[in-house]
XYZ file of C-alpha atoms in Angstrom:
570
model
C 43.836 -17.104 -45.538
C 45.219 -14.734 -42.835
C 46.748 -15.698 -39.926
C 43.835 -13.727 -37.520
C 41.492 -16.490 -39.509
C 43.355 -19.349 -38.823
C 44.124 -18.641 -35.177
C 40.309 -18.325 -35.071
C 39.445 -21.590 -36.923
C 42.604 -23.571 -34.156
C 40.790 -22.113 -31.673
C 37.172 -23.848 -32.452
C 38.971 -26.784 -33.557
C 40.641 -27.310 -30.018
C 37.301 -25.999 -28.407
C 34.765 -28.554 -30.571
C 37.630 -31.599 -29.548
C 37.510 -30.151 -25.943
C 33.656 -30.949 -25.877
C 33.688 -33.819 -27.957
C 36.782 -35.232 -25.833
C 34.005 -35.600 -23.388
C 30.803 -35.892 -24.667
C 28.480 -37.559 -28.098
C 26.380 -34.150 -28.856
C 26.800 -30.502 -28.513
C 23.932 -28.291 -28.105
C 23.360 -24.667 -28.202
C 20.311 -23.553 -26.362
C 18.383 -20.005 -26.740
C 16.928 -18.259 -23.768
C 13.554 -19.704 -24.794
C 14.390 -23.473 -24.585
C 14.621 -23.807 -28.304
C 17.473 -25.732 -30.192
C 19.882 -23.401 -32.079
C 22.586 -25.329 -33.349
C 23.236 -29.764 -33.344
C 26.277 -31.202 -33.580
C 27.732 -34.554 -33.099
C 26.102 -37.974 -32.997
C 22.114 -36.886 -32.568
C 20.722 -39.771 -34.633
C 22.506 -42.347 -31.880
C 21.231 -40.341 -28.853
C 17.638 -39.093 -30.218
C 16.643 -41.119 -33.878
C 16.591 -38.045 -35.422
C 19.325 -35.748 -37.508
C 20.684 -32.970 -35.968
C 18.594 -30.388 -38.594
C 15.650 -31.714 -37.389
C 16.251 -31.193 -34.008
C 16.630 -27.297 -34.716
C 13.586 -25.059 -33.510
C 12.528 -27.521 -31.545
C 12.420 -27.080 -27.259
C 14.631 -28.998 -26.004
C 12.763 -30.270 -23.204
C 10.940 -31.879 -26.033
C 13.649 -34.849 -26.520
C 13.876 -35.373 -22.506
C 11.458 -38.361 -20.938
C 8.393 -37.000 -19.122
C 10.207 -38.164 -15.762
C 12.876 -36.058 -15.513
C 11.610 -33.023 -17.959
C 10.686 -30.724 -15.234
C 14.445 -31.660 -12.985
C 15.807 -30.412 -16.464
C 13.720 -27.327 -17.050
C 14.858 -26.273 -13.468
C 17.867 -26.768 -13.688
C 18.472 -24.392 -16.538
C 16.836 -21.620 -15.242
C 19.187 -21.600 -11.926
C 21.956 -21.623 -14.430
C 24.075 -18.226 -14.263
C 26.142 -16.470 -16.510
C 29.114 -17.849 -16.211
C 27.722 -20.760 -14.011
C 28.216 -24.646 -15.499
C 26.027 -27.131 -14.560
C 27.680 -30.434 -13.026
C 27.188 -33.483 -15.015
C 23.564 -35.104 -14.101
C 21.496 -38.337 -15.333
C 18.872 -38.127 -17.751
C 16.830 -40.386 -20.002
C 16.083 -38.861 -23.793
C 12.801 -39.673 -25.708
C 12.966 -40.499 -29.155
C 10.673 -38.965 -31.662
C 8.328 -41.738 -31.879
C 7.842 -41.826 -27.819
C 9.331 -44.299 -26.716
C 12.407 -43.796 -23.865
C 15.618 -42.896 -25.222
C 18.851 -43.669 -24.035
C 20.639 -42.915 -20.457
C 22.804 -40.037 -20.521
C 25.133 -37.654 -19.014
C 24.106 -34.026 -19.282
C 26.589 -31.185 -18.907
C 25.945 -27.688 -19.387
C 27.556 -24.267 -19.247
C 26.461 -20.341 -19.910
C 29.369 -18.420 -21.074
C 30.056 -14.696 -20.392
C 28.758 -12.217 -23.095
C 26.299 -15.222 -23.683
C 23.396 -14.848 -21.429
C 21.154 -15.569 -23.803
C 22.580 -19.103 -24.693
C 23.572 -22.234 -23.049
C 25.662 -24.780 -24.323
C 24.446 -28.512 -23.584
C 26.423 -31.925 -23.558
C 25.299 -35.277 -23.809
C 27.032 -38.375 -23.762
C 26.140 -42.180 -24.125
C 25.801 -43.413 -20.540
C 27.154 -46.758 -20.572
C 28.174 -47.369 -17.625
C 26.260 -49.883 -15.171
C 26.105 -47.121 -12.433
C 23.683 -45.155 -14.902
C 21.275 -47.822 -15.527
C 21.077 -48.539 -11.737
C 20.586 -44.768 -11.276
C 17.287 -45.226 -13.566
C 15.813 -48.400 -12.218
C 15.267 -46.667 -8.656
C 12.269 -46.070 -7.080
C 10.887 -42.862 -6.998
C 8.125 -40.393 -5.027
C 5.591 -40.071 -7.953
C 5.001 -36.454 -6.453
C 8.238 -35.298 -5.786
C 10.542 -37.090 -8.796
C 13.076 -37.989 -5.876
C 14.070 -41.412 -4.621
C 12.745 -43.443 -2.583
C 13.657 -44.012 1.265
C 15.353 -47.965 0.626
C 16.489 -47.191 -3.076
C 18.396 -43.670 -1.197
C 19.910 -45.760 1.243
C 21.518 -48.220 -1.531
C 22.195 -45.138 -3.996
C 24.080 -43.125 -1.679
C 26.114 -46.029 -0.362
C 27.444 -46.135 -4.127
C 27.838 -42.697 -4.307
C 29.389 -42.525 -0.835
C 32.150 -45.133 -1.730
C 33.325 -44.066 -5.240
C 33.610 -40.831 -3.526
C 35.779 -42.046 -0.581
C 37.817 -43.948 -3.179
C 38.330 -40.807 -5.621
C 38.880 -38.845 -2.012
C 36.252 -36.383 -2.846
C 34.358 -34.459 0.081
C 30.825 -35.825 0.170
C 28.226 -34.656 2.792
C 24.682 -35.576 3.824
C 22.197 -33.213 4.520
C 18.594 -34.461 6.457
C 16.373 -31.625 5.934
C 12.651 -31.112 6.805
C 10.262 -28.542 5.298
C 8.062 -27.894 7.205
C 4.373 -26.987 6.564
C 4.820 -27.863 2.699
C 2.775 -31.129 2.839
C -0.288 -29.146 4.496
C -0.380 -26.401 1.897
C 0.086 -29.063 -1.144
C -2.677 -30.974 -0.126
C -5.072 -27.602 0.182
C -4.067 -26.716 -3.074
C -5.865 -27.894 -6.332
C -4.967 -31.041 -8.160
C -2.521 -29.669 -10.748
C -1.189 -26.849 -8.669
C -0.301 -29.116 -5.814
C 1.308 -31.318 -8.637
C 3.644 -28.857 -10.006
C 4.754 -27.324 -6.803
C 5.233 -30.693 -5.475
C 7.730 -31.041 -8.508
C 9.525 -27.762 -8.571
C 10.344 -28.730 -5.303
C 11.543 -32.870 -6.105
C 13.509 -30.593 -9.246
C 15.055 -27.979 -6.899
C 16.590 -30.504 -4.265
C 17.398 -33.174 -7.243
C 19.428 -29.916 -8.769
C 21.436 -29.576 -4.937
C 22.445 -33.111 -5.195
C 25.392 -35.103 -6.905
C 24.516 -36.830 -10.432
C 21.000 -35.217 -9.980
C 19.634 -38.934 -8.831
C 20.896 -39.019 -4.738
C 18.086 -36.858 -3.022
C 15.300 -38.367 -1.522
C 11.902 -37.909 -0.248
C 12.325 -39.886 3.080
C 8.952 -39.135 4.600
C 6.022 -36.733 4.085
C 7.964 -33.638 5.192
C 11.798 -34.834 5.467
C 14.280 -35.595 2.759
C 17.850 -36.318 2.237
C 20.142 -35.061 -0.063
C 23.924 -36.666 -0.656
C 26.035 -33.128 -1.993
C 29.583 -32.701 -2.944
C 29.205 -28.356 -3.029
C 28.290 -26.784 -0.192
C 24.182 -26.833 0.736
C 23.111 -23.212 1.491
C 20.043 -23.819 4.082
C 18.517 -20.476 4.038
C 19.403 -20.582 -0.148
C 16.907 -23.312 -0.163
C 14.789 -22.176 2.407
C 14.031 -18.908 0.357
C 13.915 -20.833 -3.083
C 11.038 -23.225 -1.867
C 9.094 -20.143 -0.720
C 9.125 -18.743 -4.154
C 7.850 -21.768 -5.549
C 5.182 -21.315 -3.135
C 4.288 -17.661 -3.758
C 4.532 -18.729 -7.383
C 1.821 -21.653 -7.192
C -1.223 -19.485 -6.558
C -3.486 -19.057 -4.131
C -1.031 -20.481 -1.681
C 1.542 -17.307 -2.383
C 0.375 -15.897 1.249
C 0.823 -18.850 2.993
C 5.051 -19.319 1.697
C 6.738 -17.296 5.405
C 4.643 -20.261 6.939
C 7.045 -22.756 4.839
C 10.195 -23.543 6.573
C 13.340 -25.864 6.189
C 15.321 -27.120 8.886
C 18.096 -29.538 9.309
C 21.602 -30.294 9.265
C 24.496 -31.373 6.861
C 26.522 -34.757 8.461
C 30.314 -34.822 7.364
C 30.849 -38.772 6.339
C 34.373 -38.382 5.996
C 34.865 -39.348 9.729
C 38.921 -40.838 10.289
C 39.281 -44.203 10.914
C 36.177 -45.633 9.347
C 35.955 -48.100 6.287
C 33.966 -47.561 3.255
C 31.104 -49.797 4.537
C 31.429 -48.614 7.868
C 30.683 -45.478 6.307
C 27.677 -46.109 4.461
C 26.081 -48.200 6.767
C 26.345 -45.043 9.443
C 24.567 -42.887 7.090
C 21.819 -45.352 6.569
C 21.400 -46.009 9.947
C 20.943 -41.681 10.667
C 18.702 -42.097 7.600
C 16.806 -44.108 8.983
C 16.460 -42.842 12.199
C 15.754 -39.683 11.363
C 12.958 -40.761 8.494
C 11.575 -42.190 11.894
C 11.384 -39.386 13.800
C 10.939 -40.397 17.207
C 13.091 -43.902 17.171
C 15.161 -43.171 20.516
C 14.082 -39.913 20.609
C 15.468 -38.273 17.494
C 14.346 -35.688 15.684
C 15.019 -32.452 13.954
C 14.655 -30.254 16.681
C 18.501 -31.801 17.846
C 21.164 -29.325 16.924
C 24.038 -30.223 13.984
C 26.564 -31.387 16.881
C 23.607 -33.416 18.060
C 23.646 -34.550 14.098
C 27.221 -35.570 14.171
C 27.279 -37.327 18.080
C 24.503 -39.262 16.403
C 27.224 -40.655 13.453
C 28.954 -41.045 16.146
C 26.919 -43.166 18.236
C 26.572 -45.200 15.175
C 30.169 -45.976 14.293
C 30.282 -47.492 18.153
C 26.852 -49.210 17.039
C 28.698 -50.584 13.622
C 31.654 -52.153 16.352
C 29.920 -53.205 18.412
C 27.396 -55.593 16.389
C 30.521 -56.763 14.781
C 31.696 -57.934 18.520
C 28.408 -58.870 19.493
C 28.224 -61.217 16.304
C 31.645 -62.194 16.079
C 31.620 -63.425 20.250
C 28.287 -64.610 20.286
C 27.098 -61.772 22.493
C 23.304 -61.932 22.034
C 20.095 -62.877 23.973
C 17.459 -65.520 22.602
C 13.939 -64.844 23.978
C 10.959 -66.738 22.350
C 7.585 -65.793 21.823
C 4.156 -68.327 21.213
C 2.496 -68.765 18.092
C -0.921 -70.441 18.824
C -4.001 -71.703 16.851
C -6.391 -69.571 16.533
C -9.053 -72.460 17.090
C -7.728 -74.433 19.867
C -5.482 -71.770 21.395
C -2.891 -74.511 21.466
C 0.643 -73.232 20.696
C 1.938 -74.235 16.899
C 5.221 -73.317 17.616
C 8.033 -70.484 19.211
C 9.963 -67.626 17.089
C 12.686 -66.582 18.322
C 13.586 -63.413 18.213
C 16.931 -61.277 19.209
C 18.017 -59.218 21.849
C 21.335 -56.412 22.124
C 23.225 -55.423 24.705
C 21.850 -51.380 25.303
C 18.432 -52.729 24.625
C 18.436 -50.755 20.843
C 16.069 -51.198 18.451
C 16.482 -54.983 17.057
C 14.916 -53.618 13.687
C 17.767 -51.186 13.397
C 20.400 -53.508 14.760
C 19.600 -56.133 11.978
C 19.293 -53.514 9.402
C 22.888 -52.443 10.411
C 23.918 -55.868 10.228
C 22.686 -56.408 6.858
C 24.465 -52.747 6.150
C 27.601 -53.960 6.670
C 27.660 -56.875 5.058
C 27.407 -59.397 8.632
C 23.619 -60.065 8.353
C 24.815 -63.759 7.047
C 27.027 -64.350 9.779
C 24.896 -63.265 12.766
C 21.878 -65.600 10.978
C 24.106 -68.346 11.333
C 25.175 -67.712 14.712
C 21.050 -67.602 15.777
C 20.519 -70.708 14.101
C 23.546 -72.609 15.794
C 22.199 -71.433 18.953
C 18.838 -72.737 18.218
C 19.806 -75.827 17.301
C 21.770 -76.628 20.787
C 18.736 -75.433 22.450
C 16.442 -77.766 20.774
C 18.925 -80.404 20.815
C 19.030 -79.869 24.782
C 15.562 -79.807 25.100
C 15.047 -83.138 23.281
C 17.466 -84.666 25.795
C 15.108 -83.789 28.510
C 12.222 -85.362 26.601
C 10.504 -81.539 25.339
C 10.067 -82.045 21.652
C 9.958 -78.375 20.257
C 9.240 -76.265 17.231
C 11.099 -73.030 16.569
C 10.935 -70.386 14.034
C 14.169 -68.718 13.018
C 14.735 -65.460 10.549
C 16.650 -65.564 7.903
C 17.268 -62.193 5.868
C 16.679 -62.087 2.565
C 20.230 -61.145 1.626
C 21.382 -64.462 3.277
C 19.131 -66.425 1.699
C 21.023 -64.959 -1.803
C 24.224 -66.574 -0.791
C 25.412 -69.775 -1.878
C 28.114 -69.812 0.768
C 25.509 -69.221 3.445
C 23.489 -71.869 2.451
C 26.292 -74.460 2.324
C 27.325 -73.233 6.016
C 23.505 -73.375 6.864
C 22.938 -76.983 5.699
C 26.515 -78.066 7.489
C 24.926 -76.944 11.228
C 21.288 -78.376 10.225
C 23.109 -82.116 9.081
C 24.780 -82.287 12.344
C 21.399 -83.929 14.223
C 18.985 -84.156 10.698
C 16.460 -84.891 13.551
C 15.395 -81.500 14.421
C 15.086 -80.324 10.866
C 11.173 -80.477 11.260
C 11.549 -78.538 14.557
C 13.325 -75.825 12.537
C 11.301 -73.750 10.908
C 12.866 -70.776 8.529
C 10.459 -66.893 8.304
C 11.987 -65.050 5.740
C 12.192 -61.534 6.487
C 11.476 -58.530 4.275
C 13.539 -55.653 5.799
C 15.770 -55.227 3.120
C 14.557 -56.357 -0.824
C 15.305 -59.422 -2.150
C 17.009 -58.251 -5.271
C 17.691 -62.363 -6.887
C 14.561 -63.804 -6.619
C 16.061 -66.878 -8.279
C 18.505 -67.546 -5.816
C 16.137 -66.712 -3.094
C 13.826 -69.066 -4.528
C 16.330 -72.278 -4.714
C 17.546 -71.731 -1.180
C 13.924 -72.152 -0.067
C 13.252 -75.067 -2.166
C 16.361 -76.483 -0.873
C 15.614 -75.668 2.803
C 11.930 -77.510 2.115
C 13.086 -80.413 0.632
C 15.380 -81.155 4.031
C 12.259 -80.936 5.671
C 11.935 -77.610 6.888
C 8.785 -75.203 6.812
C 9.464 -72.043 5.396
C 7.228 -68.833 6.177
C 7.023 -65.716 4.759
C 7.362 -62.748 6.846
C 5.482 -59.052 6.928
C 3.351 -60.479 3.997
C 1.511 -57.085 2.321
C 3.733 -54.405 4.076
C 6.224 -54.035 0.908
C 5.440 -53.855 -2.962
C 7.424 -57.116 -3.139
C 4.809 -59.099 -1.327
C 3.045 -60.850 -3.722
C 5.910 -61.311 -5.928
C 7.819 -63.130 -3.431
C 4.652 -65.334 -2.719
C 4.457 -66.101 -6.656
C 8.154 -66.765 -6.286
C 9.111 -68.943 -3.332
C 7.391 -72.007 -2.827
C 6.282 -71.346 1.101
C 4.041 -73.537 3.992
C 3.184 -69.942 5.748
C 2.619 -66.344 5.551
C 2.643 -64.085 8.409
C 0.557 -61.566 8.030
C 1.777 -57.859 8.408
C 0.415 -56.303 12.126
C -0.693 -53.426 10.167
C -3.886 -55.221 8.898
C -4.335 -56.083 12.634
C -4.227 -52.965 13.669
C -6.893 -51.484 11.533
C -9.487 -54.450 12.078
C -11.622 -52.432 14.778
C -10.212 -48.580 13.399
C -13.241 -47.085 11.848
C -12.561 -45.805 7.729
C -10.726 -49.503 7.845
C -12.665 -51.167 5.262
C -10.125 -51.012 2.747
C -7.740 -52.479 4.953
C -9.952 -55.452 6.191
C -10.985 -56.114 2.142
C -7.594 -56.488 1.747
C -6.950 -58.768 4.653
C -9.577 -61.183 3.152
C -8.181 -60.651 -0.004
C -4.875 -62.287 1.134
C -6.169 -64.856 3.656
C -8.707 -66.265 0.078
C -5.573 -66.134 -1.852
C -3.366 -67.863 0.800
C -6.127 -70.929 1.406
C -6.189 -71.432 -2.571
C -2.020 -71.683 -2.785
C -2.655 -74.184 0.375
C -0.910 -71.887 2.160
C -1.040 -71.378 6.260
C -1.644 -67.733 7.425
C -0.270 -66.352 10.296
C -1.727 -63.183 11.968
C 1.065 -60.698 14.312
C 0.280 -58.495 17.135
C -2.642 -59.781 18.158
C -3.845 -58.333 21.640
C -7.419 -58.307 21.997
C -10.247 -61.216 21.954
C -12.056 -59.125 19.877
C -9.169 -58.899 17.364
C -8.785 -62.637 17.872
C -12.264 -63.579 17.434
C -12.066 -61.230 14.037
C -9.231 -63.107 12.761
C -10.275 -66.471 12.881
C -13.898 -65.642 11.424
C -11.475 -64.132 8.521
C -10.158 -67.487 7.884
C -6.774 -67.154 9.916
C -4.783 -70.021 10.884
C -2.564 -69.070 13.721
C -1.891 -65.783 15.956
C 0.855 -64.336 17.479
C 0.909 -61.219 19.879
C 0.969 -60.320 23.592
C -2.952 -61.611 24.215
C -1.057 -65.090 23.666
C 1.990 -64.446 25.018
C 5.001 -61.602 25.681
C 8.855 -63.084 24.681
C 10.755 -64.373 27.434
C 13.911 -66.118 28.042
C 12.014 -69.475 28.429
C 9.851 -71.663 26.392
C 7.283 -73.167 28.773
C 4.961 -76.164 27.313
C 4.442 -79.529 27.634
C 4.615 -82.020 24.638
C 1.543 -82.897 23.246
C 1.044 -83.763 19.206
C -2.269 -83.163 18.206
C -4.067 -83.857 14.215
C -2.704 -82.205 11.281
C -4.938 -78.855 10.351
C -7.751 -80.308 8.339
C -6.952 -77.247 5.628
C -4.003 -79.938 4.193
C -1.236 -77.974 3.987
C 2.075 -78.902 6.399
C 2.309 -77.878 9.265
C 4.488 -78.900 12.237
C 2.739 -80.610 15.308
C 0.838 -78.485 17.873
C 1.955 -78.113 21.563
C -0.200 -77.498 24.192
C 0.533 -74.181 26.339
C 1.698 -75.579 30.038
C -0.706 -72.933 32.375
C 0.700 -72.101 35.483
């Protein structure tokens, strides 16, 4: 054998280790999608031997889910051009989902033709959290909540590795109007060119989101050409049909956030993007919104780092307002009991302030700090011969911890008195992610002799899992349903509303009703079945609890309850 052949056979050697250094199979790919060549472990990753693989398409041993991301993201690959290593479940010949893998890709010069494909075993824990997200079923892209907790990750191993990592909030505008005239299948494939073409922008192909309607997020490590993308979702347009005149009417505008700001921790981080996700998925919570300029963007990260220290002050020093606000029965428009609910410095959004507080990690904290305060109040107001009940959230994520509990329990034993005037609403604004923890912390809470309600009850997917879950005395009712009792094209929504209240009465299980602030809605409710309301017809929150004690008959439906005070008038 000549030397010119063996240089030539050390050189594939050294390139075939190179790849399988890195990767379980090696694929070459013709122009047309079809397989050309296996090699490496193809029965592991796909059931099948690597000769039977050849002719096929390749998009053929992908799962349904993320067929089309993959389709698009080989034809944007260049000559030359590599893609960067992405997420991707394989189908086995028989159907069913394959396993989780990396996918790497690259088109060599003098090979435009051809691509050559990795894929390795994904075995890490990050992968399998990748796939268990949440997704748009138009779009292919995450979810608002799942982005959030996804790009935290991402964020973090990032800062740790000390890569650059940027966030881009982006809104196209006019796309939703134009799906929606389209036909059925049309709308459906542009609809997933585009979820393909922003998954492609973003890192690991699995941290872009559909956030609303018409805005998205996308977490990117390269650098996120607007007017690229701008031009690239009109061509998807022009190419779906009878909507090609209608693509100059499509337009993307946003902003790119650097999260690599000095001074701030890896939490602090993450919790400042999902707070600017968030507001800007609003659009319109204190005022924000797209039409704010990228130094607008960045005072906004900004504002939220002072946000991040300053909840940490507020909780740490007790800096935080208590006002209360009357649940009554619907029936005897007696009050049932008080919830009290926070206040901030700055007057912010509470909803925001608690999500930041469950962000970065000091939701437990500042739920113990409430209660504490609760507790003196009550125990004050005994002393003065006012016997009251109070309702008191607890997030989800405390509820999870075993140390929270065990610091919960140590302020309730203090005066076991006012356990029955303590009554715990569970709140939904993050997922409870261990139901079974979740589930013995209300038990426990129960069997002191608390009540336990269930808050925003039919606003989340987790709903009724929670209810078949966590052994509650209420549900409060989500204000949505309240909302849409008098809307006309409601019907749905009121069906729904009886739906829970039926369900609710055969569990034995109290319903509360929120933002009640007509008669008429009030009227409506009870003749549903409701128990109690709550809402500005019965009362606004104030500072002050104003009653007089007055016990009246446990609800004749049998399930606990704590005793009824009448409202003091005047």
């Amino acid at each position: 054998m000549g030397s010119g052949a063996k240089d030539m056979r050390a050189e594939r050697d050294r390139f075939v280790a190179f790849a399988f250094s890195a990767a379980d199979l090696m694929l070459e790919i013709a122009g047309d999608g079809s397989v050309l060549f296996v090699s490496g472990a193809a029965r592991l990753l796909t059931g099948e031997d690597g000769d039977r693989l050849t002719g096929r398409q390749f998009s053929s041993l992908v799962d349904e889910a993320d067929r089309h991301f993959i389709l698009n993201l080989l034809a944007s690959l260049t000559v030359g051009g590599r893609i960067e290593p992405v997420t991707v479940r394989l189908l086995r010949a028989d159907g069913a989902p394959g396993p989780i893998c990396v996918l790497g890709g690259c088109c060599l010069p003098r090979q435009e033709s051809r691509y050559y494909l990795t894929l390795s075993n994904a075995r890490l824990p990050q992968a399998e959290a990748a796939m268990a997200n949440k997704r748009d079923y138009q779009t292919g892209l995450l979810a608002s909540d799942d982005f959030e907790d996804r790009a935290g990750d991402r964020l973090k191993l990032a800062r740790e590795l000390g890569s650059e990592v940027k966030l881009t909030l982006m809104e196209i505008v006019g796309l939703r109007e134009l799906a929606e005239n389209l036909p059925a299948e049309e709308s459906r494939a542009l609809m997933s060119d585009v979820g393909a073409l922003l998954r492609g922008q973003s890192i690991g192909g699995d941290t872009a989101a559909r956030l609303d309607p018409e805005k998205y997020g996308i977490l990117h490590a390269t650098p996120f050409d607007q007017e690229a993308v701008t031009e690239q979702v009109r061509n998807l347009v022009r190419r779906s049909g009878p909507a090609a005149a209608a693509a100059e009417a499509v337009g993307v505008r946003g902003a790119t956030l650097d999260l690599h700001a000095k001074g701030m921790s890896d939490e602090d981080a993450a919790s400042a993007m999902a707070f600017a996700v968030q507001r800007f998925a609003n659009d319109g919570a204190e005022g924000f919104s797209l039409r704010s300029t990228e130094d607008s963007l960045k005072a906004l990260l900004n504002t939220t780092v002072s946000r991040v220290r300053a909840l940490r002050s507020a909780v740490t020093g007790r800096n935080f307002q208590l006002v209360f606000q009357p649940i009554v029965r619907l029936d005897t428009r007696t009050l049932h009991h008080y919830e009290a609910l926070s206040r901030f410095e700055g007057g912010g959004s509470p909803f925001e302030t608690i999500r930041l507080a469950e962000g970065v990690h000091l939701i437990g904290e500042f739920d113990l700090a409430v209660v504490q305060r609760v507790v003196d109040l009550l125990a004050e107001k005994r002393r003065q011969g006012e016997v009251i009940d109070v309702a008191v959230n607890l997030s989800g994520h405390s509820l999870e911890s075993g140390i929270f509990m065990a610091a919960l329990r140590e302020i309730l034993q203090v005066d076991p008195t006012l356990r029955k005037q303590v009554i715990f609403e569970i709140t939904e604004s993050t997922q409870i992610t261990n139901l079974v923890h979740a589930a013995n912390a209300v038990r426990q809470l129960r069997e002191d002799g608390h009540f336990v309600c269930l808050d925003d009850f039919g606003a989340g997917a987790a709903s009724f899992p929670y209810l078949q879950a966590l052994d509650v005395d209420y549900v409060k009712i989500d204000g949505a349903y309240v909302k849409a009792l008098q809307a006309q094209g409601h019907v749905r929504d009121q069906a729904i509303l009886k739906g829970m209240v039926w369900l609710c009465k055969e569990l034995g299980i109290g319903t509360v009703a929120e933002m009640v602030e007509t008669e008429d809605q009030a009227r409506l409710l009870l003749d549903f079945g409701i128990d109690y309301g709550q809402g500005y017809l019965f009362g606004r929150p104030e500072p002050e609890m104003r009653l007089e004690p007055l016990r009246l008959p446990d609800d004749p439906g049998g399930h606990r309850q704590p005793g009824d005070i009448r409202l003091k008038r005047g």
